[in-house]
Each structure stands twice: as structure tokens, then as C-alpha cells.
Amino acid sequence: MIVIGGGLAGLAAGVALAESGWRVRLFEQRPFLGGRATSYVLPDGEHVDNCQHVTLGCCTNLDDFYRRVGAAGKIKFFDRLLFLDPQGREGEMQAGFLPAPFHMTGSFAAFAPLTLLDKFSIARAMLDILRTQGRTADLREEGGISMLEWLRRRGQTKRAIERFWRVVLVSALDEELDRTDARFGVDVFWKAFLSNSTGYRMGVPAVPLANLYDGCKSEIERRGGEVTLRAPVRGLKMESGELTGIRFDEGREETADAYVFAVPHTALSELLPESVKQSDPSLANLDKIKVAPITGVHFWFDRVVMREPFVTLLETNTQWIFNKTALYADSNGAGKPAAAGQYLQLVISASYELLQKSRQEIIDLCLTEVRQALPAAREAQLVKATVIKEAAATFSPEPGVDRWRSKQQTAIPRLFLAGDWTATGWPATMEGAVRSGYLAAGALSQAAGQEARFLVPDLPPAGLMRLFA
């Protein structure tokens, strides 16, 4: 069988199918694997991620995928999430000794950036999520409601929205609250913060993202498959409404018993003939799924300016600062000794306002915010900086978007789909991408008369939540 696309979705499908006995041939148009969750090398040899990607304890399928390809040991997990407001007050989220769902009670009560009124309003909304196990009645309204509307209905204070709900959800979902389906936002808090005391734990790669996929190619090849890079698809061969082949450069054509297309929905829409789109209603609506941007900013200082592995900034353009020097632990991710100084990566999700700004404008804006947040940076010299804009980093989880998301098995014989934008039940995350790959592999296997299933169950409720469940 053939997989088109070497991002997380395609790799998850390819590895799963290879392990279950299929001969997998994976084609990727770029010279590297990983898709949007990868890294590249600057001219001076420095490795940079196109955007900082993280995982959470509730991302069970991503964890399973990392184990399959031998990358689990390349992820560092942290129990403490640190937040910093413009006044310099710190707050943290960390599980204490109480069982779920009360494990965050201690750190939440001491969260300095929020007032007592803010905390009471948040607690009321959390109680509503708890009572319904993340399925409040208004989430079922036709067309969906926005997360901002969901919060307003529950009387959230302005500060609670800006310093709690927004800071978590914009980073997790890459979209502003008024453009986010409340179902996704509520799900984040149910799965990551309430149902289990370990779901919130954040895992950060301790190597450049590209290094996470070293085992994917070898795993597929070890089982008789092939991975071909620099292989863009130029067209599809259709006969009697069935996909019978794929065309590449120089007139080369490849055929297989089944095909998994693991490409962005925008690329798939351009690739599919109109006749194919019309034969499957879900494929005719791909252009209704919008995209959202993420901007990554990389700073190299001449000295250490930050001790924490990462910090979240409140009410600034910069949302996260990652201490890459500490995370890479005395290496540049490729066995190269770290130079004197410190390397930080900044992340701005849903960065619509930055798309039209110049590289220097973004650097100046973010440098001002970093120096405001980190006193040690005020006297430090910025040695170099770079900006990476991903205009279509994710699909936008806007209200009602699920009606446009395609299932992994299409109405076209032998054609299957993978990608975080497909119907996974999750938003555009690495977990969603892996889930889509596993679902595509499962659908393909079932169509071939096999009973192989690859999807891993969600993290089970723990503590007192087992009584509710």
C-alpha cells in the first residue's frame, strides 16, 4: 500500500500498517520527514524547530507512536507549569496530594495573577464541566457555539477569560476564543485538567523535532517497505470512479492495493479531480475548513537570561518562552556542544496580527516583551534572531467545523485519508494527527478483511473521577 505524506499522520499510518504486515511505500515531497512538526538547520549549523510542539499526559496515541518508533526517551515531561503576568507575579499549575478532580486545588488557590472573584467564576465553570463530564447541554446546539460565548454564559470575569481560559486554549487550539468551537475548549479542560491528575503534564522534545522521526524510516524499511523523499505527487489516475495509480515526476506512475493520503486538506482539495469530490460529499466541502497561523521567534542571547525550562506569559503577544538550551541539555540536539549564551524559542499561536508585520518588527516586539518578563535579558545582548511564520499551521477549530471534516474511509474504493483535519474527535494537535493515522490504518485493515485496531483509549478517569465515570 502507498502512503502520501510524511507528516505525523502519514508516519503513524505507515508505521502501524507496516507492523501489521503491510508492505508500505511512503512518499514525501520534502527532503525530510515530520511535516509541520519538524526542524531544519540554519547556515551556521544551528538546529531550529519550525514551531515548538509539545505533548500532554492525556495524548495517549502520540505517546504510543513515540514508543513504536523509539522516540519516547527523547521527550522530557514536566509537572509544573509556570505563568507570569505583566506585573511580575507568578502563578503555577501543579498537581498536589489530593486526588482528581481536586489535584490542582492548592496551586489554583495560590495563583497570584487571578483575584478571588476570578477564581470563583472559574470554579463555577469547572463544576459545570465536572457535572456533565465535559458534555454540557449547550455544546449540542446546532452549528456549535464559540468558547467565548460558552464562558460568557457562565459569568466569567474579564480577567479570568484573559489570564486563564484564553492563555490555555489559544495555545492548545491555535485559535481565538470567539473562533473556537466550545466543544474543543471544554474537552481540553476535561481531558487534561479534570478527569486525571496526570493529563496536564507537559512533554517537551529534548531534541530538534526532526530527530524524533529517525526510527520511522527504519521501522518501515525493516519490514520490507520504502520511504522516498523529494517525491511530489503530480496527479491521480482514475478509472471507473476508482483510484488506480499515482503520477509522480518524469511520468513515473505507482500503483498499490490501497492508498492513504496524509496531506493538508488544502493540498488534497487541489489534487483531487472535481469528479472525485462530487462522488463523496465530505470531499466537496474541504474548502470550508479554514486555517490558522502560528509564529515562532528564535532568540540567541550572549548570556543566560532564564532558568526555567519554559514559562507562559499573560496578556502579551508572546505566549510561551521555551529555554531550548536547558531542554537540549548541553547539546544543540545534534551532538554539537552548546556555545556560551542561551537559546530561547517563543511561540505565538493564532498570530493573525503578525502575518503582515516584517521580520524586524516581530523581533522588536517580542524582544521588548522578553526583556519585560525576564529581568536578566535587559542587560543581555541579542546575538541573533530568526522568525518563522506558519500561515496555515493548523486548521481552525471554528464552531461547527466538524461537519466539514472527512472520515478516514472515503466513498472512493481504496482511497483513505489521514491528517489532523479529518474526523478524529480532536482539534489540530499532534495527538489528533496520530489518531487520524491510526484510524486510517484501522479503516484500511477492516476494508481488507482484517480486524486490526490501532487507536489507543483515552487516559482513564482517576481518583474520585472514577466514581463519576
Short mmCIF file of C-alpha atoms in Angstrom, two decimals:
data_model
loop_
_atom_site.label_atom_id
_atom_site.label_comp_id
_atom_site.label_asym_id
_atom_site.label_seq_id
_atom_site.Cartn_x
_atom_site.Cartn_y
_atom_site.Cartn_z
CA MET A 1 0.00 0.00 0.00
CA ILE A 2 1.05 3.61 -0.57
CA VAL A 3 1.08 6.50 1.92
CA ILE A 4 1.31 10.01 0.53
CA GLY A 5 2.72 12.42 3.10
CA GLY A 6 5.48 12.05 5.69
CA GLY A 7 4.00 14.18 8.45
CA LEU A 8 2.84 12.73 11.76
CA ALA A 9 -0.41 11.41 10.28
CA GLY A 10 1.28 9.63 7.39
CA LEU A 11 4.06 8.27 9.59
CA ALA A 12 1.56 6.97 12.16
CA ALA A 13 -0.45 5.21 9.44
CA GLY A 14 2.66 3.87 7.73
CA VAL A 15 4.32 2.51 10.87
CA ALA A 16 1.09 0.93 12.15
CA LEU A 17 0.36 -0.77 8.83
CA ALA A 18 3.96 -1.92 8.42
CA GLU A 19 3.85 -3.54 11.85
CA SER A 20 0.63 -5.34 10.94
CA GLY A 21 2.13 -6.93 7.85
CA TRP A 22 1.53 -4.49 5.01
CA ARG A 23 4.34 -3.54 2.65
CA VAL A 24 4.30 0.23 2.97
CA ARG A 25 5.70 2.66 0.43
CA LEU A 26 5.67 6.21 1.80
CA PHE A 27 6.24 9.24 -0.43
CA GLU A 28 7.02 12.72 0.92
CA GLN A 29 7.52 15.76 -1.30
CA ARG A 30 10.01 17.44 1.03
CA PRO A 31 13.57 16.28 1.79
CA PHE A 32 12.67 15.43 5.39
CA LEU A 33 10.01 13.72 7.48
CA GLY A 34 7.76 15.29 10.10
CA GLY A 35 5.66 17.70 8.06
CA ARG A 36 4.78 20.82 10.05
CA ALA A 37 6.21 19.28 13.23
CA THR A 38 9.83 19.22 12.15
CA SER A 39 13.05 21.24 12.24
CA TYR A 40 15.77 22.40 9.92
CA VAL A 41 19.38 23.57 10.07
CA LEU A 42 20.46 27.21 9.72
CA PRO A 43 23.54 28.04 7.61
CA ASP A 44 25.65 28.23 10.78
CA GLY A 45 24.67 24.68 11.76
CA GLU A 46 22.09 25.62 14.39
CA HIS A 47 19.02 23.36 14.55
CA VAL A 48 15.68 25.18 14.86
CA ASP A 49 12.14 23.83 15.09
CA ASN A 50 9.68 25.35 12.65
CA CYS A 51 7.43 25.72 15.70
CA GLN A 52 7.68 24.42 19.24
CA HIS A 53 5.48 21.34 19.61
CA VAL A 54 4.56 19.77 22.94
CA THR A 55 2.53 16.84 24.16
CA LEU A 56 0.39 16.33 27.26
CA GLY A 57 -0.15 13.36 29.52
CA CYS A 58 -3.61 12.89 28.00
CA CYS A 59 -2.17 12.40 24.49
CA THR A 60 -2.23 8.60 24.64
CA ASN A 61 -1.89 7.88 20.92
CA LEU A 62 1.04 10.24 20.44
CA ASP A 63 2.72 8.53 23.40
CA ASP A 64 2.05 5.15 21.77
CA PHE A 65 3.53 6.36 18.47
CA TYR A 66 6.70 7.63 20.16
CA ARG A 67 7.13 4.22 21.80
CA ARG A 68 6.66 2.42 18.49
CA VAL A 69 9.45 4.41 16.80
CA GLY A 70 11.83 4.53 19.77
CA ALA A 71 11.40 8.25 20.46
CA ALA A 72 9.76 8.08 23.91
CA GLY A 73 13.08 8.74 25.63
CA LYS A 74 13.51 11.98 23.67
CA ILE A 75 10.59 13.66 25.47
CA LYS A 76 11.03 15.43 28.82
CA PHE A 77 7.91 15.65 30.99
CA PHE A 78 7.23 18.41 33.49
CA ASP A 79 4.73 18.53 36.36
CA ARG A 80 4.92 22.30 36.94
CA LEU A 81 3.53 24.91 34.54
CA LEU A 82 4.70 28.45 35.31
CA PHE A 83 2.79 31.63 34.40
CA LEU A 84 3.99 35.24 34.62
CA ASP A 85 1.80 38.34 34.40
CA PRO A 86 2.90 41.85 33.28
CA GLN A 87 3.25 42.91 36.93
CA GLY A 88 5.82 40.17 37.52
CA ARG A 89 3.52 38.00 39.63
CA GLU A 90 3.97 34.27 39.21
CA GLY A 91 1.34 31.58 39.18
CA GLU A 92 1.72 27.87 38.73
CA MET A 93 -0.34 24.81 37.90
CA GLN A 94 0.88 21.67 39.60
CA ALA A 95 -0.86 18.60 40.95
CA GLY A 96 -0.83 18.25 44.71
CA PHE A 97 -1.65 15.35 47.02
CA LEU A 98 -5.44 15.48 46.52
CA PRO A 99 -7.00 13.03 44.05
CA ALA A 100 -8.59 14.12 40.74
CA PRO A 101 -10.51 16.31 40.18
CA PHE A 102 -9.14 18.28 43.17
CA HIS A 103 -5.45 17.76 42.43
CA MET A 104 -4.95 21.37 41.24
CA THR A 105 -6.81 22.97 44.15
CA GLY A 106 -3.71 24.08 46.05
CA SER A 107 -1.88 25.72 43.15
CA PHE A 108 -5.10 27.24 41.81
CA ALA A 109 -5.93 28.82 45.17
CA ALA A 110 -2.46 30.40 45.29
CA PHE A 111 -2.49 31.56 41.65
CA ALA A 112 -1.38 35.18 42.14
CA PRO A 113 -2.34 36.62 38.70
CA LEU A 114 -6.04 35.96 39.48
CA THR A 115 -8.27 37.61 42.09
CA LEU A 116 -10.62 35.72 44.37
CA LEU A 117 -13.59 36.77 42.21
CA ASP A 118 -11.82 35.43 39.11
CA LYS A 119 -11.20 32.11 40.82
CA PHE A 120 -14.81 31.75 41.97
CA SER A 121 -16.08 32.31 38.42
CA ILE A 122 -13.61 29.75 37.04
CA ALA A 123 -14.58 27.23 39.72
CA ARG A 124 -18.26 27.55 38.75
CA ALA A 125 -17.48 26.80 35.13
CA MET A 126 -15.25 23.89 36.09
CA LEU A 127 -18.02 22.45 38.23
CA ASP A 128 -20.33 22.57 35.22
CA ILE A 129 -17.76 20.60 33.20
CA LEU A 130 -17.42 18.10 36.03
CA ARG A 131 -21.15 17.56 36.44
CA THR A 132 -21.58 16.79 32.74
CA GLN A 133 -18.22 15.05 32.19
CA GLY A 134 -17.37 17.62 29.56
CA ARG A 135 -20.72 17.41 27.75
CA THR A 136 -22.67 20.49 28.79
CA ALA A 137 -26.05 20.82 27.07
CA ASP A 138 -25.19 23.91 25.02
CA LEU A 139 -22.35 22.09 23.27
CA ARG A 140 -25.02 20.24 21.30
CA GLU A 141 -26.54 23.38 19.81
CA GLU A 142 -26.84 23.20 16.04
CA GLY A 143 -23.82 24.75 14.35
CA GLY A 144 -21.92 24.84 17.64
CA ILE A 145 -21.19 27.82 19.90
CA SER A 146 -17.92 29.64 20.41
CA MET A 147 -15.82 29.13 23.52
CA LEU A 148 -16.15 32.83 24.30
CA GLU A 149 -19.94 32.56 24.26
CA TRP A 150 -19.77 29.44 26.45
CA LEU A 151 -17.69 31.37 29.00
CA ARG A 152 -19.96 34.41 28.94
CA ARG A 153 -22.98 32.24 29.66
CA ARG A 154 -21.19 31.10 32.80
CA GLY A 155 -20.41 34.59 34.05
CA GLN A 156 -16.66 34.52 33.66
CA THR A 157 -14.83 37.70 34.61
CA LYS A 158 -12.78 39.53 32.00
CA ARG A 159 -9.56 38.73 33.86
CA ALA A 160 -10.49 35.03 34.18
CA ILE A 161 -11.03 34.87 30.43
CA GLU A 162 -7.78 36.65 29.56
CA ARG A 163 -5.48 35.18 32.21
CA PHE A 164 -6.80 31.64 32.45
CA TRP A 165 -9.10 30.36 29.72
CA ARG A 166 -7.53 32.23 26.82
CA VAL A 167 -3.92 31.59 27.77
CA VAL A 168 -4.51 27.83 27.91
CA LEU A 169 -6.86 27.42 24.96
CA VAL A 170 -5.28 29.69 22.35
CA SER A 171 -2.02 27.79 22.84
CA ALA A 172 -3.72 24.39 22.80
CA LEU A 173 -6.08 25.04 19.87
CA ASP A 174 -4.31 27.77 17.84
CA GLU A 175 -7.39 29.94 17.63
CA GLU A 176 -9.02 32.85 19.46
CA LEU A 177 -11.90 32.05 21.80
CA ASP A 178 -14.54 33.70 19.62
CA ARG A 179 -13.49 31.48 16.68
CA THR A 180 -13.19 28.23 18.64
CA ASP A 181 -15.92 25.62 18.97
CA ALA A 182 -16.65 25.35 22.70
CA ARG A 183 -16.65 21.57 22.44
CA PHE A 184 -12.89 21.58 21.82
CA GLY A 185 -12.19 24.04 24.61
CA VAL A 186 -14.24 22.15 27.18
CA ASP A 187 -12.58 18.91 26.07
CA VAL A 188 -9.13 20.35 26.81
CA PHE A 189 -10.03 21.02 30.42
CA TRP A 190 -11.93 17.76 30.87
CA LYS A 191 -9.19 15.52 29.48
CA ALA A 192 -6.08 17.44 30.56
CA PHE A 193 -7.02 19.06 33.86
CA LEU A 194 -10.02 17.37 35.48
CA SER A 195 -10.51 13.67 34.76
CA ASN A 196 -6.98 12.57 35.65
CA SER A 197 -4.20 14.06 37.76
CA THR A 198 -1.51 13.38 35.13
CA GLY A 199 -3.32 14.51 31.97
CA TYR A 200 -1.93 18.05 32.23
CA ARG A 201 1.77 17.00 32.42
CA MET A 202 3.60 18.66 29.56
CA GLY A 203 6.12 16.78 27.46
CA VAL A 204 8.69 18.80 25.51
CA PRO A 205 11.09 17.29 22.96
CA ALA A 206 14.67 17.29 24.24
CA VAL A 207 15.98 17.17 20.66
CA PRO A 208 15.13 19.07 17.46
CA LEU A 209 11.77 17.83 16.13
CA ALA A 210 13.30 16.17 13.07
CA ASN A 211 15.24 13.84 15.38
CA LEU A 212 12.00 12.35 16.68
CA TYR A 213 11.41 10.59 13.38
CA ASP A 214 14.72 8.78 12.99
CA GLY A 215 13.03 5.47 13.82
CA CYS A 216 10.09 5.89 11.43
CA LYS A 217 12.02 5.33 8.22
CA SER A 218 13.98 2.40 9.63
CA GLU A 219 10.82 0.82 11.10
CA ILE A 220 9.07 0.88 7.72
CA GLU A 221 12.16 -0.30 5.81
CA ARG A 222 12.92 -3.03 8.35
CA ARG A 223 9.55 -4.56 7.49
CA GLY A 224 10.15 -4.53 3.74
CA GLY A 225 8.77 -1.07 2.95
CA GLU A 226 10.23 2.04 1.38
CA VAL A 227 10.41 5.74 2.26
CA THR A 228 11.01 8.10 -0.67
CA LEU A 229 11.72 11.80 -0.11
CA ARG A 230 11.53 14.63 -2.67
CA ALA A 231 8.62 12.86 -4.35
CA PRO A 232 5.74 15.30 -5.01
CA VAL A 233 2.51 13.85 -6.40
CA ARG A 234 1.62 15.29 -9.81
CA GLY A 235 -1.71 13.62 -10.44
CA LEU A 236 -4.10 10.74 -9.82
CA LYS A 237 -5.11 8.01 -12.23
CA MET A 238 -8.83 7.30 -12.02
CA GLU A 239 -10.68 4.51 -13.81
CA SER A 240 -14.44 3.98 -13.45
CA GLY A 241 -14.54 6.08 -10.30
CA GLU A 242 -11.70 4.14 -8.64
CA LEU A 243 -8.18 5.27 -7.81
CA THR A 244 -5.79 3.03 -9.73
CA GLY A 245 -2.50 4.87 -9.60
CA ILE A 246 -0.49 7.95 -8.65
CA ARG A 247 1.66 10.01 -11.01
CA PHE A 248 5.00 11.47 -9.97
CA ASP A 249 7.69 13.46 -11.81
CA GLU A 250 9.09 12.29 -15.15
CA GLY A 251 5.90 10.38 -15.92
CA ARG A 252 6.54 7.78 -13.20
CA GLU A 253 3.41 6.01 -12.02
CA GLU A 254 2.98 3.92 -8.87
CA THR A 255 0.14 1.52 -8.08
CA ALA A 256 -0.94 -0.27 -4.90
CA ASP A 257 -3.76 -2.24 -3.32
CA ALA A 258 -4.72 0.80 -1.19
CA TYR A 259 -3.75 4.44 -0.77
CA VAL A 260 -3.61 6.70 2.29
CA PHE A 261 -3.41 10.42 1.56
CA ALA A 262 -1.98 12.15 4.62
CA VAL A 263 -1.74 15.70 3.33
CA PRO A 264 -3.27 19.04 4.41
CA HIS A 265 -6.89 19.49 3.35
CA THR A 266 -5.87 22.44 1.16
CA ALA A 267 -3.39 20.28 -0.75
CA LEU A 268 -5.89 17.43 -1.08
CA SER A 269 -8.52 19.79 -2.49
CA GLU A 270 -6.12 20.91 -5.21
CA LEU A 271 -5.09 17.36 -6.02
CA LEU A 272 -8.49 15.67 -6.29
CA PRO A 273 -10.38 15.91 -9.59
CA GLU A 274 -13.82 17.54 -9.35
CA SER A 275 -15.46 14.24 -10.29
CA VAL A 276 -13.90 12.61 -7.22
CA LYS A 277 -15.01 15.43 -4.91
CA GLN A 278 -18.58 15.18 -6.13
CA SER A 279 -18.67 11.42 -5.58
CA ASP A 280 -18.05 11.89 -1.84
CA PRO A 281 -19.95 14.79 -0.18
CA SER A 282 -17.34 15.19 2.55
CA LEU A 283 -14.64 15.82 -0.06
CA ALA A 284 -16.74 18.54 -1.69
CA ASN A 285 -16.53 20.70 1.46
CA LEU A 286 -12.78 20.80 2.02
CA ASP A 287 -12.61 24.49 1.14
CA LYS A 288 -14.95 25.29 4.05
CA ILE A 289 -12.26 24.32 6.56
CA LYS A 290 -10.25 27.44 7.39
CA VAL A 291 -6.66 27.67 8.58
CA ALA A 292 -4.93 29.44 11.49
CA PRO A 293 -1.34 30.72 11.81
CA ILE A 294 1.46 30.21 14.33
CA THR A 295 4.61 32.32 14.54
CA GLY A 296 7.85 31.10 16.09
CA VAL A 297 10.56 33.54 17.15
CA HIS A 298 14.07 32.36 17.97
CA PHE A 299 16.46 34.41 20.13
CA TRP A 300 20.11 33.74 20.95
CA PHE A 301 21.50 35.81 23.84
CA ASP A 302 25.11 36.23 24.87
CA ARG A 303 24.36 35.04 28.42
CA VAL A 304 21.85 33.06 30.47
CA VAL A 305 18.66 35.07 30.92
CA MET A 306 16.21 32.36 32.03
CA ARG A 307 16.43 29.43 34.46
CA GLU A 308 13.05 27.75 33.98
CA PRO A 309 12.61 25.22 31.13
CA PHE A 310 9.61 27.23 29.90
CA VAL A 311 7.24 29.96 31.03
CA THR A 312 3.83 31.24 29.88
CA LEU A 313 3.37 34.99 29.59
CA LEU A 314 -0.01 36.56 30.31
CA GLU A 315 -1.54 39.43 28.32
CA THR A 316 1.33 39.74 25.84
CA ASN A 317 1.78 38.83 22.19
CA THR A 318 4.39 36.27 23.23
CA GLN A 319 2.56 33.33 24.79
CA TRP A 320 5.34 30.87 25.61
CA ILE A 321 9.09 31.10 26.07
CA PHE A 322 11.00 27.83 25.84
CA ASN A 323 14.53 27.56 27.20
CA LYS A 324 15.97 25.47 24.38
CA THR A 325 19.46 25.49 25.89
CA ALA A 326 18.16 23.79 29.03
CA LEU A 327 15.82 21.47 27.16
CA TYR A 328 18.60 20.31 24.86
CA ALA A 329 20.82 19.79 27.92
CA ASP A 330 24.31 20.86 26.89
CA SER A 331 23.88 19.99 23.24
CA ASN A 332 22.44 21.58 20.17
CA GLY A 333 20.36 18.50 19.57
CA ALA A 334 22.87 17.00 17.19
CA GLY A 335 25.85 16.24 19.37
CA LYS A 336 27.26 19.74 18.95
CA PRO A 337 28.49 21.41 22.17
CA ALA A 338 26.38 24.38 23.22
CA ALA A 339 28.00 27.77 22.75
CA ALA A 340 28.15 30.28 25.58
CA GLY A 341 24.87 32.11 25.99
CA GLN A 342 21.29 30.95 25.75
CA TYR A 343 18.84 30.00 23.03
CA LEU A 344 15.13 30.76 23.57
CA GLN A 345 12.17 29.93 21.35
CA LEU A 346 8.99 31.99 21.55
CA VAL A 347 5.57 30.85 20.35
CA ILE A 348 2.61 32.98 19.29
CA SER A 349 -0.46 30.94 18.33
CA ALA A 350 -3.35 32.39 16.28
CA SER A 351 -0.84 35.05 15.20
CA TYR A 352 -3.06 36.76 12.63
CA GLU A 353 -1.80 40.25 13.52
CA LEU A 354 1.83 39.25 12.92
CA LEU A 355 1.35 37.90 9.40
CA GLN A 356 1.65 41.35 7.82
CA LYS A 357 4.47 42.54 10.07
CA SER A 358 8.07 42.42 8.94
CA ARG A 359 10.62 40.10 10.48
CA GLN A 360 12.31 43.03 12.27
CA GLU A 361 9.01 44.37 13.62
CA ILE A 362 8.24 40.99 15.17
CA ILE A 363 11.72 40.69 16.64
CA ASP A 364 11.49 44.16 18.18
CA LEU A 365 8.02 43.50 19.60
CA CYS A 366 8.93 40.15 21.13
CA LEU A 367 12.31 41.32 22.42
CA THR A 368 10.58 44.11 24.35
CA GLU A 369 8.21 41.56 25.92
CA VAL A 370 11.02 39.14 26.79
CA ARG A 371 13.02 41.89 28.48
CA GLN A 372 9.95 42.97 30.41
CA ALA A 373 9.32 39.40 31.60
CA LEU A 374 12.94 38.34 32.19
CA PRO A 375 14.99 40.98 34.05
CA ALA A 376 18.27 39.24 33.17
CA ALA A 377 17.55 39.80 29.47
CA ARG A 378 17.59 43.58 29.88
CA GLU A 379 21.37 43.71 30.09
CA ALA A 380 21.97 40.82 27.68
CA GLN A 381 22.95 41.26 24.07
CA LEU A 382 20.80 39.65 21.39
CA VAL A 383 23.36 37.82 19.26
CA LYS A 384 20.99 36.69 16.51
CA ALA A 385 17.31 36.09 15.87
CA THR A 386 15.05 34.49 13.31
CA VAL A 387 11.30 34.38 12.71
CA ILE A 388 9.28 31.52 11.24
CA LYS A 389 5.72 32.23 10.14
CA GLU A 390 3.39 29.31 9.51
CA ALA A 391 0.39 30.98 7.87
CA ALA A 392 -1.53 27.70 7.63
CA ALA A 393 -0.13 25.93 10.68
CA THR A 394 -3.38 24.21 11.66
CA PHE A 395 -6.99 24.02 10.63
CA SER A 396 -9.20 26.46 12.50
CA PRO A 397 -11.44 24.75 15.10
CA GLU A 398 -14.28 27.19 14.48
CA PRO A 399 -17.82 26.42 15.68
CA GLY A 400 -19.40 23.66 13.59
CA VAL A 401 -16.20 22.72 11.77
CA ASP A 402 -16.73 19.01 12.50
CA ARG A 403 -19.46 18.83 9.84
CA TRP A 404 -16.81 19.51 7.17
CA ARG A 405 -14.18 17.05 8.43
CA SER A 406 -13.92 13.89 6.32
CA LYS A 407 -13.86 10.37 7.69
CA GLN A 408 -10.73 8.34 7.08
CA GLN A 409 -12.50 5.92 4.74
CA THR A 410 -13.90 7.64 1.67
CA ALA A 411 -16.55 6.63 -0.83
CA ILE A 412 -13.75 6.12 -3.36
CA PRO A 413 -12.63 2.47 -3.36
CA ARG A 414 -9.13 2.00 -1.91
CA LEU A 415 -8.74 5.72 -1.03
CA PHE A 416 -8.22 6.56 2.66
CA LEU A 417 -7.40 9.85 4.37
CA ALA A 418 -5.27 10.89 7.33
CA GLY A 419 -4.49 14.27 8.81
CA ASP A 420 -5.41 16.18 11.93
CA TRP A 421 -8.15 17.91 9.91
CA THR A 422 -10.03 14.62 9.37
CA ALA A 423 -12.73 13.40 11.76
CA THR A 424 -10.71 12.42 14.83
CA GLY A 425 -12.75 13.99 17.62
CA TRP A 426 -9.68 16.09 18.45
CA PRO A 427 -8.52 19.52 17.27
CA ALA A 428 -5.36 20.21 15.28
CA THR A 429 -2.77 18.69 17.59
CA MET A 430 -0.02 16.11 17.23
CA GLU A 431 -2.33 13.73 19.10
CA GLY A 432 -5.04 14.43 16.53
CA ALA A 433 -2.62 13.75 13.68
CA VAL A 434 -1.53 10.39 15.12
CA ARG A 435 -5.14 9.44 15.86
CA SER A 436 -6.02 10.13 12.23
CA GLY A 437 -3.17 7.91 11.05
CA TYR A 438 -4.24 5.09 13.33
CA LEU A 439 -7.89 5.48 12.27
CA ALA A 440 -6.91 5.40 8.60
CA ALA A 441 -4.80 2.28 9.19
CA GLY A 442 -7.70 0.65 11.01
CA ALA A 443 -10.21 1.54 8.28
CA LEU A 444 -7.88 0.20 5.59
CA SER A 445 -7.32 -3.02 7.51
CA GLN A 446 -11.05 -3.57 8.02
CA ALA A 447 -11.74 -2.92 4.34
CA ALA A 448 -9.19 -5.63 3.56
CA GLY A 449 -10.99 -8.09 5.85
CA GLN A 450 -8.64 -7.73 8.81
CA GLU A 451 -9.60 -6.87 12.38
CA ALA A 452 -6.54 -4.82 13.28
CA ARG A 453 -7.22 -1.81 15.53
CA PHE A 454 -4.57 0.72 16.41
CA LEU A 455 -6.30 3.53 18.29
CA VAL A 456 -5.31 3.73 21.97
CA PRO A 457 -8.06 4.60 24.52
CA ASP A 458 -8.06 7.99 26.21
CA LEU A 459 -6.45 8.37 29.63
CA PRO A 460 -8.95 6.78 32.04
CA PRO A 461 -10.56 8.80 34.86
CA ALA A 462 -8.57 8.57 38.08
CA GLY A 463 -9.04 9.40 41.74
CA LEU A 464 -12.57 10.41 42.66
CA MET A 465 -13.38 10.81 38.98
CA ARG A 466 -13.70 7.03 38.77
CA LEU A 467 -16.85 7.37 40.88
CA PHE A 468 -18.34 9.92 38.48
CA ALA A 469 -17.42 7.79 35.46
#
